[in-house]
Short mmCIF file of C-alpha atoms and ligand atoms in Angstrom, two decimals:
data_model
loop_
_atom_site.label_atom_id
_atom_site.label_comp_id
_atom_site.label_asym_id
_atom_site.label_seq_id
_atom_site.Cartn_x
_atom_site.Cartn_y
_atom_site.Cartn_z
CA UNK A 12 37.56 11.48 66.80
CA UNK A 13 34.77 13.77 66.67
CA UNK A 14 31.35 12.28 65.85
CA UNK A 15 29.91 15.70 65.06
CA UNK A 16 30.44 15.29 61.36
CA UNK A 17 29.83 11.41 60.65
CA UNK A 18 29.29 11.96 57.09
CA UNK A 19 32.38 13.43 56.14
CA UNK A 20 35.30 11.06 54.21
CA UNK A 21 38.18 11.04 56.83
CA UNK A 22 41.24 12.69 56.01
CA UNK A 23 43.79 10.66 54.24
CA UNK A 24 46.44 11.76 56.04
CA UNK A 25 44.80 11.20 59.22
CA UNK A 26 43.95 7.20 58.18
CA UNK A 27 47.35 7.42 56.55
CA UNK A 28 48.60 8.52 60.26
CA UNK A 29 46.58 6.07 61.68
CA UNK A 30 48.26 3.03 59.87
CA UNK A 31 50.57 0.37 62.03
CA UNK A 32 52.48 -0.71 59.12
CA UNK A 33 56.17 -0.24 58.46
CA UNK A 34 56.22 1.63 55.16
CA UNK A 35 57.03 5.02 54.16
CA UNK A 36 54.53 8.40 54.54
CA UNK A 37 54.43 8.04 50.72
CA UNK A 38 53.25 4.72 50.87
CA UNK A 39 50.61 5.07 53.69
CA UNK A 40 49.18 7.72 51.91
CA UNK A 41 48.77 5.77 48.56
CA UNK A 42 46.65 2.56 50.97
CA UNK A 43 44.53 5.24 52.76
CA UNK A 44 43.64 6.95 49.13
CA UNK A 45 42.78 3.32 47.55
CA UNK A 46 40.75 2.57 50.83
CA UNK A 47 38.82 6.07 50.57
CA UNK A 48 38.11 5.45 46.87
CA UNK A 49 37.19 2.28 47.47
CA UNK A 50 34.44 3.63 49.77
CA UNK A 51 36.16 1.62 52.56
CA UNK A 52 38.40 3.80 54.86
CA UNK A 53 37.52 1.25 57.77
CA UNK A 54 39.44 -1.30 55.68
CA UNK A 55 42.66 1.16 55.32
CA UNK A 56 45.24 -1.56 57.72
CA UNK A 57 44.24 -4.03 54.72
CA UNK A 58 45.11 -1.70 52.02
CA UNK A 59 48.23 -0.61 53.31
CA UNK A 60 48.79 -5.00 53.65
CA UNK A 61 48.37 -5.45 50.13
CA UNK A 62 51.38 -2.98 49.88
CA UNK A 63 53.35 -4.19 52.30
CA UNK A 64 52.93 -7.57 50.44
CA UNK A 65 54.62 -6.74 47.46
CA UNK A 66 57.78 -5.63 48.84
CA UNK A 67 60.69 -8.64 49.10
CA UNK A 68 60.34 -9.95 52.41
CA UNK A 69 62.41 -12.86 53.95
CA UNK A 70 60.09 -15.46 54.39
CA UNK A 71 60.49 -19.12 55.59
CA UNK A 72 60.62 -22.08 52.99
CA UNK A 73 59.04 -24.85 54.17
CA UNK A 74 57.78 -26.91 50.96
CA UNK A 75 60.34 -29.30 51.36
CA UNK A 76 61.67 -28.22 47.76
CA UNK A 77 65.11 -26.63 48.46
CA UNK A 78 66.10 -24.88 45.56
CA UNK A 79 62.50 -23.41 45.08
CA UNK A 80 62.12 -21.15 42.00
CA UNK A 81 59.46 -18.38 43.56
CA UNK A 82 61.43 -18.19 47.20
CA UNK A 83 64.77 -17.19 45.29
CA UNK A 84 66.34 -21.10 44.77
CA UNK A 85 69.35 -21.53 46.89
CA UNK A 86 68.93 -20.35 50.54
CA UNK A 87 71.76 -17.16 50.67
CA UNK A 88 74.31 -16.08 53.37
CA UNK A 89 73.71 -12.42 52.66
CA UNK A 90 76.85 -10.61 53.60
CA UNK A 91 76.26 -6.95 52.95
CA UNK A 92 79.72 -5.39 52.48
CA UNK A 93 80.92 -2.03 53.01
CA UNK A 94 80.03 1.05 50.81
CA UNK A 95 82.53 0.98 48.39
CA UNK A 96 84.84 -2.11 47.12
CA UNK A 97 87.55 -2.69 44.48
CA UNK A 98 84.90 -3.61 41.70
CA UNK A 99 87.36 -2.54 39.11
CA UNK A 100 90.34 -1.34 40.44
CA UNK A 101 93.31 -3.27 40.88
CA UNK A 102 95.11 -2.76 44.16
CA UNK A 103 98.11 -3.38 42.97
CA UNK A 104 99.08 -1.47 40.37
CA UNK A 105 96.33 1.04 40.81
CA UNK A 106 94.83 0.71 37.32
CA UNK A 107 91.15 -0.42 36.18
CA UNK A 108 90.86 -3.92 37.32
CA UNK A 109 88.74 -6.25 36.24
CA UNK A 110 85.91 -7.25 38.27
CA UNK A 111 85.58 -10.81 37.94
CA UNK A 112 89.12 -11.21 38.82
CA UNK A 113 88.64 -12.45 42.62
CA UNK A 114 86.27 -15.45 41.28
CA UNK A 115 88.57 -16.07 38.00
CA UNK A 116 91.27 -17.31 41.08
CA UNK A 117 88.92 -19.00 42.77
CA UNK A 118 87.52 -21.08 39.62
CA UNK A 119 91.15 -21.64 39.46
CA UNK A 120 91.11 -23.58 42.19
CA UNK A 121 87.56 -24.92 42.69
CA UNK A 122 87.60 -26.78 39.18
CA UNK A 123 90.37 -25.93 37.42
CA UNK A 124 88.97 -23.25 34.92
CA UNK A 125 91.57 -21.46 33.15
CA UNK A 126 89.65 -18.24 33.04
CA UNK A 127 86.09 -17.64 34.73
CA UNK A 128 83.58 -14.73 33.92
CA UNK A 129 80.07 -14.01 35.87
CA UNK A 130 77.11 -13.09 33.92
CA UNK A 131 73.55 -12.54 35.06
CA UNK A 132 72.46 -15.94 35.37
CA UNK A 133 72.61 -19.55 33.33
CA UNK A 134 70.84 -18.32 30.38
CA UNK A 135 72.91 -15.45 30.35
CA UNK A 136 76.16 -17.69 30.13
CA UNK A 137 74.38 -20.21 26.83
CA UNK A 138 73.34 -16.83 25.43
CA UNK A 139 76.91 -15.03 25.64
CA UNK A 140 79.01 -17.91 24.86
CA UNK A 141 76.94 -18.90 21.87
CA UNK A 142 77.29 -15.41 20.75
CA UNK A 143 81.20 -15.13 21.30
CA UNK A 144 81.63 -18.35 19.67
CA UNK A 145 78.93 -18.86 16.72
CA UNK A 146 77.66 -15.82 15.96
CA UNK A 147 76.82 -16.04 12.17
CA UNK A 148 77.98 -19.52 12.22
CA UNK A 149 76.70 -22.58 12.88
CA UNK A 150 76.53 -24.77 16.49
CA UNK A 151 76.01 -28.33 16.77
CA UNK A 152 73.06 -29.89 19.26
CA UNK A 153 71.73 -33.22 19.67
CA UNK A 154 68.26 -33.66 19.09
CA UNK A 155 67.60 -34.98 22.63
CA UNK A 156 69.22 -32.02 23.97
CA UNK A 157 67.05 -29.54 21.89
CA UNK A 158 65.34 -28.49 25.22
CA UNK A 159 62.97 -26.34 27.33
CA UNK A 160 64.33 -25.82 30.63
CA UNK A 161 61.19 -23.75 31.60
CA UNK A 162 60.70 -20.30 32.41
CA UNK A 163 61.02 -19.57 28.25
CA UNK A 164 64.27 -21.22 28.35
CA UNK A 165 64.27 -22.93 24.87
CA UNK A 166 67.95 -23.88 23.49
CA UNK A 167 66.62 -23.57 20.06
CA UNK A 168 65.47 -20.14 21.11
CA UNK A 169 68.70 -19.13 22.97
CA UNK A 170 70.83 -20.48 20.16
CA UNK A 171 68.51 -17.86 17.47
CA UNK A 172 68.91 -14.68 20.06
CA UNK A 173 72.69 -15.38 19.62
CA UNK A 174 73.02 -14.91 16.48
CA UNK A 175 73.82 -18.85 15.92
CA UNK A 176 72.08 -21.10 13.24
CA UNK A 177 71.10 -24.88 15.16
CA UNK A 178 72.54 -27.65 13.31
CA UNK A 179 69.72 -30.68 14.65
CA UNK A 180 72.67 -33.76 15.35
CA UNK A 181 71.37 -37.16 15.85
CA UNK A 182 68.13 -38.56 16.60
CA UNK A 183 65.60 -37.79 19.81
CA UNK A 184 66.37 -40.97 21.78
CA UNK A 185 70.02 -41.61 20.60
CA UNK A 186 73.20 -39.66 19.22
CA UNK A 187 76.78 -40.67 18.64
CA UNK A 188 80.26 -39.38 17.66
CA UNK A 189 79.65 -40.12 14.27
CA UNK A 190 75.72 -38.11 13.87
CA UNK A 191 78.24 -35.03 15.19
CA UNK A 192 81.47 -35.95 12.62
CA UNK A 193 78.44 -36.04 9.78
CA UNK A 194 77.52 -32.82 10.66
CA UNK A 195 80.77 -31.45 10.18
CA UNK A 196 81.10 -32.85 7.10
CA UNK A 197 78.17 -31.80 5.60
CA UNK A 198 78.60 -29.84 2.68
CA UNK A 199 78.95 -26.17 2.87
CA UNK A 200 79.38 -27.25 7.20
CA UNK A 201 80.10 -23.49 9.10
CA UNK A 202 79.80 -25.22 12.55
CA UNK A 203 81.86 -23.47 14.79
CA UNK A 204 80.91 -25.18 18.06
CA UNK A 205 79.24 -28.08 19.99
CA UNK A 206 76.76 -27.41 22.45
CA UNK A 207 76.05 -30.13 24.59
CA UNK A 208 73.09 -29.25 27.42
CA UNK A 209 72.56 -31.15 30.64
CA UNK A 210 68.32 -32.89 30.51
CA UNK A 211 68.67 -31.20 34.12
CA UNK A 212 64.67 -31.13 34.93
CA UNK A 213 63.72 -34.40 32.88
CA UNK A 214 64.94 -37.79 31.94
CA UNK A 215 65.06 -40.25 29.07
CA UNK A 216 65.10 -43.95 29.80
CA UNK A 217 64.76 -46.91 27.83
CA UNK A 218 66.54 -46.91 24.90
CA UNK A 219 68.65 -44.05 24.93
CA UNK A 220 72.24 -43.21 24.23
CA UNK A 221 73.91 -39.83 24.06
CA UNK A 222 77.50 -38.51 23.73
CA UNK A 223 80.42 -37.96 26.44
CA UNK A 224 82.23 -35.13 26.93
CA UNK A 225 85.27 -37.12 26.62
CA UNK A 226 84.26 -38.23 23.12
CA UNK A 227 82.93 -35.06 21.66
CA UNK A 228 86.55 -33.37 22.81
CA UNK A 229 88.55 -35.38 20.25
CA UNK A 230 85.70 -33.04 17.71
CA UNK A 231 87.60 -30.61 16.05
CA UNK A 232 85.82 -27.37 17.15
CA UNK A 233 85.17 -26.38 21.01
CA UNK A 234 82.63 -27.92 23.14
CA UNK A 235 80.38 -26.14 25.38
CA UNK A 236 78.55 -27.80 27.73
CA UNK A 237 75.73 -26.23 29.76
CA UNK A 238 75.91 -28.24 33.10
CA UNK A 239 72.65 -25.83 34.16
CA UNK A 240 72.86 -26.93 38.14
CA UNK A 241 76.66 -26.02 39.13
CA UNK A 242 77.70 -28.67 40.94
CA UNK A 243 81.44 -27.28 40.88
CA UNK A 244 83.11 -30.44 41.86
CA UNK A 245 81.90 -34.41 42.12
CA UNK A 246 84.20 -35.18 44.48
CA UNK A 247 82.29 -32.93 46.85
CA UNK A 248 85.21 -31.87 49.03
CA UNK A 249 83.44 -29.26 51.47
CA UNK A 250 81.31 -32.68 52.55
CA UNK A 251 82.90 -35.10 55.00
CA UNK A 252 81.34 -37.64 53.89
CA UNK A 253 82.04 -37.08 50.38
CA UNK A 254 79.35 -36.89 47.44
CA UNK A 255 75.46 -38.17 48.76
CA UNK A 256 73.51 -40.70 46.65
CA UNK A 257 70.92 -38.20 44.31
CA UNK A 258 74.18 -36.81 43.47
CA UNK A 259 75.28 -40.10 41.31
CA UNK A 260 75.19 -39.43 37.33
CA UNK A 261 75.23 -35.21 38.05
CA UNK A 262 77.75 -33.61 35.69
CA UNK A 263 80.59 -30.96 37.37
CA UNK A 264 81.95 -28.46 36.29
CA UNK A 265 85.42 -30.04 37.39
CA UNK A 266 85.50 -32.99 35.65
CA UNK A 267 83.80 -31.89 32.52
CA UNK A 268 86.79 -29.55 32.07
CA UNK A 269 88.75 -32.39 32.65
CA UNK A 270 87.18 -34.24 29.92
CA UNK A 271 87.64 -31.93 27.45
CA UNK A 272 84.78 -28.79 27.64
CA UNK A 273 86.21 -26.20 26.25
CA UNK A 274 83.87 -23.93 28.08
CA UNK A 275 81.05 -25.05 30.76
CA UNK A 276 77.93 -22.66 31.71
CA UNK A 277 76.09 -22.76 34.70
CA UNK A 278 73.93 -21.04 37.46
CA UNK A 279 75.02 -19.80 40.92
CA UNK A 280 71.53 -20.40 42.37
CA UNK A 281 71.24 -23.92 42.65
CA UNK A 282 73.46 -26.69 43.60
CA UNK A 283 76.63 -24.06 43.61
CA UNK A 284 74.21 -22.50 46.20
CA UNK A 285 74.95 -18.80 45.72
CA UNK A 286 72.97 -15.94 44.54
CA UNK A 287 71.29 -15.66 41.40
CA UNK A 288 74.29 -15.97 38.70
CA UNK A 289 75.74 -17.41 36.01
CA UNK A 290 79.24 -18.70 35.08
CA UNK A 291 81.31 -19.56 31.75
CA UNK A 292 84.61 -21.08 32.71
CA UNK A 293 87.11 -22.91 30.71
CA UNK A 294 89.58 -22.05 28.25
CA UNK A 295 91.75 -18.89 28.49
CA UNK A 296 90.91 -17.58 24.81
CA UNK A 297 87.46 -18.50 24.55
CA UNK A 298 86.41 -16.99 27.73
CA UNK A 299 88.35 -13.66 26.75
CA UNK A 300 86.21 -13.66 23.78
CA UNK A 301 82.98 -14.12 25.58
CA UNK A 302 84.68 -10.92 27.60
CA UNK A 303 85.11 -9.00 25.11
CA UNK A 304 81.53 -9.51 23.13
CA UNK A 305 79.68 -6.55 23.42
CA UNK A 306 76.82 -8.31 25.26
CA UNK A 307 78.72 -9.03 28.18
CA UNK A 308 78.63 -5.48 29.07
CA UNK A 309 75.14 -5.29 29.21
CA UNK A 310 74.73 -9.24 31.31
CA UNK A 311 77.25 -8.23 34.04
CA UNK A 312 76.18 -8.77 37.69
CA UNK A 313 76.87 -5.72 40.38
CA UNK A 314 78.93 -5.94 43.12
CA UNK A 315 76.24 -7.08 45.72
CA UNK A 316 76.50 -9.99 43.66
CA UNK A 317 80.04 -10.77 43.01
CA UNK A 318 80.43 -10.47 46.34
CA UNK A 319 78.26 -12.97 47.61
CA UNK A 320 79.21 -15.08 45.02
CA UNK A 321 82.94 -14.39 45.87
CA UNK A 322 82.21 -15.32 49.83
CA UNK A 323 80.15 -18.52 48.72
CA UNK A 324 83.54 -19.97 46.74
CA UNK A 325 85.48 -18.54 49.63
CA UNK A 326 83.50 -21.28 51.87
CA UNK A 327 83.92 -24.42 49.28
CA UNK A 328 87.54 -23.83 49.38
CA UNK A 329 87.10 -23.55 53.79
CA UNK A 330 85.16 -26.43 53.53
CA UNK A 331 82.89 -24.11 55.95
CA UNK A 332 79.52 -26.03 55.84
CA UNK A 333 77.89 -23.53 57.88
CA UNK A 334 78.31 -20.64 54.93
CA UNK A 335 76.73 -23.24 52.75
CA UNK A 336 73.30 -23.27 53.83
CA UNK A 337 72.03 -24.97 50.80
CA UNK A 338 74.52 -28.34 51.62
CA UNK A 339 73.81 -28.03 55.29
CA UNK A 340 69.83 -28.58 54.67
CA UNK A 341 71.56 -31.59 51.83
CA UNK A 342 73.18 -33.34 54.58
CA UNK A 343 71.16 -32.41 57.72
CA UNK A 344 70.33 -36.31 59.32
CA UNK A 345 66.46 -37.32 59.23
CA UNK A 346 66.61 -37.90 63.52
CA UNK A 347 67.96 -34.20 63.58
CA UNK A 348 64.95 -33.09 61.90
CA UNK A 349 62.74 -35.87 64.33
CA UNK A 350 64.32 -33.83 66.94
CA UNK A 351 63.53 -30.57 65.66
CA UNK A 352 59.92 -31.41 65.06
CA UNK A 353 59.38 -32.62 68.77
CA UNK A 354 60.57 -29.68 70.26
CA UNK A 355 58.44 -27.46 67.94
CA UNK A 356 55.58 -29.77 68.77
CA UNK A 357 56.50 -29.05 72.72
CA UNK A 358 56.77 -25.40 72.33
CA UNK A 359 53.00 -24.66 70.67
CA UNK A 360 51.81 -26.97 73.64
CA UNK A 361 49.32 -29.47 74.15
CA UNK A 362 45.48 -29.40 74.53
CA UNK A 363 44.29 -27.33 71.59
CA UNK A 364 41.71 -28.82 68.39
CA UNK A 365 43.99 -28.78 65.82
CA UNK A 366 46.60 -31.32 66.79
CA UNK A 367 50.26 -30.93 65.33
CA UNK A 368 52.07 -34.22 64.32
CA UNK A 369 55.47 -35.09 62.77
CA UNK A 370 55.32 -37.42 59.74
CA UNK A 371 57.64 -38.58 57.23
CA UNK A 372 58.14 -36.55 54.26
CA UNK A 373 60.23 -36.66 50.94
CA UNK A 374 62.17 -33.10 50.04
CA UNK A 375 62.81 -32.46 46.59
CA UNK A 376 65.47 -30.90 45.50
CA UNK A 377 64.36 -28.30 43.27
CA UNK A 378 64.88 -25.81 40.79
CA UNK A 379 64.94 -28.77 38.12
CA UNK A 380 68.10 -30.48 39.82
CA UNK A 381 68.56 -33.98 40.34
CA UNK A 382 64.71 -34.82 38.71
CA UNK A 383 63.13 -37.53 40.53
CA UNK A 384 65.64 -37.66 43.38
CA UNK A 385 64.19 -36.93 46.89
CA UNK A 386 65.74 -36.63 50.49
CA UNK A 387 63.98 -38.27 53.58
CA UNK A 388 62.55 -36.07 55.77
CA UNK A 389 60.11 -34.86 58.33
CA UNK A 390 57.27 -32.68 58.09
CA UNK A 391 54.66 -31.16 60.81
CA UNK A 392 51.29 -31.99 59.42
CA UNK A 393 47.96 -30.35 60.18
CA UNK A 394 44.80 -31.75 58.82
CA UNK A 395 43.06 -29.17 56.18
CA UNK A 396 44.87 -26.64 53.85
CA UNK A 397 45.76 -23.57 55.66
CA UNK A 398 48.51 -22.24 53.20
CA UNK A 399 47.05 -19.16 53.81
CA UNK A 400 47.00 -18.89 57.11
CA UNK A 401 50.77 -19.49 57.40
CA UNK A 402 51.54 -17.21 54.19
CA UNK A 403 50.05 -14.19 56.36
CA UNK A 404 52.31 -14.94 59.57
CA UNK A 405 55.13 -12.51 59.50
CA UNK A 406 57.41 -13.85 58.69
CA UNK A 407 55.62 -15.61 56.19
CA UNK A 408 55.43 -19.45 55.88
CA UNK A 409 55.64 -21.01 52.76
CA UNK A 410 54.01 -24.95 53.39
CA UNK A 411 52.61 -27.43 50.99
CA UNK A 412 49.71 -29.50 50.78
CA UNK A 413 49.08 -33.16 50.20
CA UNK A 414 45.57 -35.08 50.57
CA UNK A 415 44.36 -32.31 52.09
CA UNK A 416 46.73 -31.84 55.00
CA UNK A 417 48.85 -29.33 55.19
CA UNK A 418 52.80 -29.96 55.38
CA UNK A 419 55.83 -27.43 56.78
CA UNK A 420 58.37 -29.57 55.69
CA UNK A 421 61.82 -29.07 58.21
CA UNK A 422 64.57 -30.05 56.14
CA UNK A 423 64.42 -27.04 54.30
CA UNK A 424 63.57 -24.52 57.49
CA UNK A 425 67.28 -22.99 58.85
CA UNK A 426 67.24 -24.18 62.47
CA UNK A 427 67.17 -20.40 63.50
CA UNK A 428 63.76 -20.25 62.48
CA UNK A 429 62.17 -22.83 63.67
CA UNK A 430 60.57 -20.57 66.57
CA UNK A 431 58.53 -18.82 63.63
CA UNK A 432 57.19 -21.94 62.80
CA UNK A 433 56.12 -22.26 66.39
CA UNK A 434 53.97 -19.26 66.49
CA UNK A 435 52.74 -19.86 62.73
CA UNK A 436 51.12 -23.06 63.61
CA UNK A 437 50.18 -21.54 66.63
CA UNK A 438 48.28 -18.91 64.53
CA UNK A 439 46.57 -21.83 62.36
CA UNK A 440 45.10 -23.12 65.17
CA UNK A 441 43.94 -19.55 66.47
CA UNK A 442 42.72 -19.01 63.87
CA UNK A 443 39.05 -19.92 63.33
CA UNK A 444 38.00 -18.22 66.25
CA UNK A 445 40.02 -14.71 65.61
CA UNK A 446 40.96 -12.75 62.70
CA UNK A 447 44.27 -12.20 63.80
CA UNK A 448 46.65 -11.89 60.82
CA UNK A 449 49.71 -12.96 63.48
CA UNK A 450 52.03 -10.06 63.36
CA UNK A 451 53.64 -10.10 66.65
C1 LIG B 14 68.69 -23.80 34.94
C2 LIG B 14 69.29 -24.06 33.64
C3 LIG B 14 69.54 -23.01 32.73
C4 LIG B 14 69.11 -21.60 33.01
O1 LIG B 14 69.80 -21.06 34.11
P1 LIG B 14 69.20 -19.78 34.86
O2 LIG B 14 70.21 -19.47 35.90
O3 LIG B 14 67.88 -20.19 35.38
O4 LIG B 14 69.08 -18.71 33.83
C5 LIG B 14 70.13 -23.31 31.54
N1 LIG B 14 70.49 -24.58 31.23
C6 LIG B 14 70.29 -25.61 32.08
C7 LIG B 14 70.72 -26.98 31.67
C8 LIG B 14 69.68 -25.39 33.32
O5 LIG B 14 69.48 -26.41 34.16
#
């Protein structure tokens, strides 16, 4: 560059030229303009960052929380399919199809739903089947499962967008058959369904009593229950060794058919372990209806979805662990992890000031599954918080911290990536004497 004419503000397209960042012309151009109006065109590679930050990235979980709300819950086996599919056309007679068909057979199997439709996610399946069912009517809820499930998730709430008036059954701490048959009877009574909601992120001890599935089915009127984590079947048959502990006392969708649901709602992205979805399954007519509500038009998923959805279902019934990443970091053994953590601390090599050591951690989890249940585990711990650090290695590395140290958890770091945790914690203890932001 020519020095004859310091004084003059670069050229943004020049800085925007000058950039090392994948990103688009357009988008250079808009980080060298903020940096020249900023009156810090020096600074442009750190503009152009802060872009570069806000675009979805894959990054690597380890907080030890599995299902983690802000990294997308369940980890996904993207399968990008081919340009066009048979959404809605039926192959074999050539006519519009329906695009929840595949799944609907699948359901079929999995847990014995008559009739299965995908929505956008779980609050997506209350909020339509509420609708379908109660609109203008009345629907029945215990009073201890009146709940927030967070993120604005309020059943009240849910229950009011759909159209359906909450009948309060039973007390906080207890409700029976009877608190439900009451309600029925009550005079000028419009209830036109139960809906019973899974405490899925909290839990009531003491003295507490609430009502089966199996009772409320003898109820006159259909019950919905919103199982919220999608467990699809207890008997866990995709896991040789059958169902693990923390999954004792968690309702699925299988058996709460069985007992008599008319209809059960729940997400994809947790313990099903697919993307983010939502599912009402059950009865043949009641499902229909939920089809055929006008809002189900406007809470359908696309085919990027249904498709991954579709190849995650595909796996349960394959019993293909390794298309289940979410139940391969479940039943991953503690030594495995021991064993991951001493090669990692092999490969960033000895002699440095910021030693590397593995500890024993507890995973979580997640995504308010399976509250207060945790999975042994191992984490590599570095003394000091340097979240940040590891959040600007590309990929970045999502850790927690505890007492100060800082923890990248393993169980819920994919095996594949362990070599980016190498050079991340390689970077953290670069760090102080370099500004290097560890892109390789
Ligand atoms: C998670 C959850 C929901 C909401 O599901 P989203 O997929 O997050 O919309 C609803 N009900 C229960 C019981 C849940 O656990």
């Amino acid at each position: 560059m020519t020095k004859s004419q310091p004084r003059r503000p670069p050229s943004i397209d020049a800085l925007a030229r000058s950039l090392e960042v994948d990103l688009p012309n357009a988008l250079r151009v808009d980080a060298a303009r903020a940096a020249v109006a900023a009156g810090e065109p020096e600074r442009v590679e750190h503009y152009a960052r802060l872009i570069e930050r806000l675009l979805l990235q894959p990054v690597v979980n380890a907080t030890g929380v599995l299902l983690h709300t802000n990294l997308g819950r369940a980890p996904l086996p993207v399968s990008v399919g081919a340009l066009a599919t048979n959404l809605e056309l039926d192959l074999a007679s050539g006519q519009r199809g329906d695009r929840c068909a595949g799944i609907n057979r699948i359901m079929s199997t999995l847990c014995a739903a008559e009739r299965t439709i995908v929505v956008n996610n779980g609050a997506a399946a209350v909020l339509l089947s509420l609708a379908a069912l109660a609109s203008g009517a009345e629907v029945a809820v215990s009073r201890g499962e009146s709940v927030e499930i967070g993120g604005g998730f309020r059943v009240p709430d849910v229950a009011a967008q759909s159209g359906a008036r909450l009948v309060d059954v039973g007390t906080t701490n207890r409700t029976n058959l009877n608190d439900y048959l009451n309600a029925l009877r009550r005079p000028q009574a419009n209830v036109a369904c139960v809906l019973k909601v899974h405490p899925s992120n909290f839990r009531l001890e003491g003295f507490v009593a609430s009502t089966p599935t199996r009772e409320l089915a003898s109820l006159p009127i259909p019950v919905i229950v919103d199982l919220g984590s999608g467990l699809v079947d207890a008997a866990c048959p995709w896991l040789q060794g059958g169902p693990p502990g923390w999954l004792i006392g968690e309702p699925a969708a299988r058996q709460t058919l069985a007992d008599g649901a008319a209809l059960v709602t729940f997400s994809c992205d947790k313990l099903l372990g697919g993307p983010q979805a939502g599912i009402i399954a059950g009865r043949a007519d009641l499902v229909d209806r939920c089809a055929r509500h006008p809002l189900a038009r406007a809470l359908r998923p696309g085919s990027l979805i249904l498709e991954t959805l579709q190849s995650v279902l595909l796996a349960y019934l394959n019993r293909d662990l390794s298309s289940l990443p979410f139940w391969q970091m479940v039943t991953v053994d503690r030594p495995v992890l021991e064993q991951r953590a001493a090669h990692i601390i092999d490969d960033i090599g000895q002699g440095r000031s910021a030693p590397v050591k593995a500890v024993p951690s507890e995973a979580l989890i997640g995504a308010g599954s399976a509250p207060g249940k945790t999975l042994p585990s191992i984490a590599l711990e570095v003394a000091g918080d340097h979240r940040r650090q590891l959040r600007d290695h590309y990929p970045p590395v999502i850790a927690r911290v505890d007492g100060g140290t800082t923890l990248v958890d393993l169980r819920t770091v994919h095996p594949d990536e362990d070599a980016h945790i190498v050079t991340a914690l390689g970077t953290v203890r670069e760090a102080t004497a370099s500004e290097d932001l560890g892109h390789p």
